[in-house]
């Protein structure tokens, strides 16, 4: 007899998210360049705030996230009342899907877009719609052409993951202005802090009623283990998301560390500068040994190999040298490796291993 207990349609179509690997059998020193983590770690002030939180573990966290929202509002010059904090920005992405998209509704993202968009759309019972890009760059015209009266959400990360490419502000404004009336544009700014002077779409959020921005403490702030992200949008949308939010969705330690991290503007700028320095070095070194990549705006490089077999072989050679990067077949990029920019040692070990590999395969 078939099992009568079944989930809602869509759930069994989800391919569970796979995080970057972190261990290699038999190798003690591993360089994990697979999850776009900050090799320098979080601000020392964030670590101190986390440790201080150990003194009050019996207490529920501040369900209003007042200190963190105030800190974000100060640093980014935004309205604290239109900020919402999540258990990672993934939680903000899933609220948007659950609140605005269900059976019969379409959720758009692009062919190399972040996998959580599809997962959250399916979990909400909506129909995921994958739209083509142009040479690994999100194409606003293709997105606009794919919209219709069923479109509820359009997700795009800027800079994008795993391509590392960006869409310019004028194109984003055109996309927001061209969406059907019931659709929301979600700008995922997980890597925004790696781009000096970039506002991540804040001005567009403020100018319109149909744009939401998401941000995270998992990347430049180096707090991936604590799971803190945030969203900023029109009051009406933030009100909807707050109704779905668990009252204590972010832990006291997470709130304290994130608050200290966002206020430590100097440390963030240091991490931004180090990333640019080593990203540029890595990109030039890769090009010199015949591995092309697009201009990279985040803290990772999408290295292109001749074909899938060569990408697999490069991955194996790196693992043998203790370096874990990320194969991105699941993102329709079978001939590529996504390489997180490590610290100096990580970058040099990676380049030495890849140089040996390319000499061997020439
Ligand atoms: C890493 C990443 C996130 C961040 O997720 P968190 O849940 O905040 O850790 C969101 N979007 C993209 C594109 C990412 O790469």
Tab-separated table of C-alpha atoms and ligand atoms in Angstrom, residues 17 35-36 87-91 93 114 117 157 159-161 188 190-191 214-219 224 227-229 300 338, ligand 1:
chain	number	residue	atom	x	y	z
A	17	UNK	CA	21.569	21.993	-0.120
A	35	UNK	CA	32.386	28.250	1.281
A	36	UNK	CA	33.375	31.899	0.757
A	87	UNK	CA	18.644	33.228	11.184
A	88	UNK	CA	21.035	33.897	8.332
A	89	UNK	CA	19.816	35.734	5.251
A	90	UNK	CA	18.535	32.333	4.109
A	91	UNK	CA	15.704	32.773	6.608
A	93	UNK	CA	14.745	34.474	1.631
A	114	UNK	CA	22.207	30.724	-5.691
A	117	UNK	CA	16.111	30.435	-4.312
A	157	UNK	CA	22.497	38.181	-6.006
A	159	UNK	CA	27.605	40.313	-6.856
A	160	UNK	CA	26.341	36.901	-7.909
A	161	UNK	CA	27.375	33.551	-6.462
A	188	UNK	CA	20.707	39.441	-2.342
A	190	UNK	CA	25.607	38.622	0.540
A	191	UNK	CA	28.820	39.881	-1.096
A	214	UNK	CA	19.000	40.845	1.951
A	215	UNK	CA	22.405	40.892	3.658
A	216	UNK	CA	24.443	38.510	5.758
A	217	UNK	CA	27.013	38.343	8.547
A	218	UNK	CA	28.320	35.052	7.139
A	219	UNK	CA	30.707	36.415	4.526
A	224	UNK	CA	28.801	32.089	9.402
A	227	UNK	CA	23.664	32.433	11.530
A	228	UNK	CA	22.721	36.124	11.332
A	229	UNK	CA	21.399	37.986	8.312
A	300	UNK	CA	35.871	34.168	-4.741
A	338	UNK	CA	34.729	28.287	-7.477
B	1	LIG	C1	26.376	32.828	1.435
B	1	LIG	C2	25.226	33.386	0.752
B	1	LIG	C3	24.118	33.816	1.465
B	1	LIG	C4	24.189	33.866	2.960
B	1	LIG	O1	23.461	32.996	3.624
B	1	LIG	P1	23.342	33.069	5.203
B	1	LIG	O2	22.088	32.311	5.424
B	1	LIG	O3	23.194	34.507	5.601
B	1	LIG	O4	24.565	32.440	5.768
B	1	LIG	C5	23.040	34.349	0.798
B	1	LIG	N1	23.076	34.477	-0.550
B	1	LIG	C6	24.137	34.110	-1.267
B	1	LIG	C7	24.152	34.330	-2.738
B	1	LIG	C8	25.243	33.533	-0.643
B	1	LIG	O5	26.287	33.148	-1.347
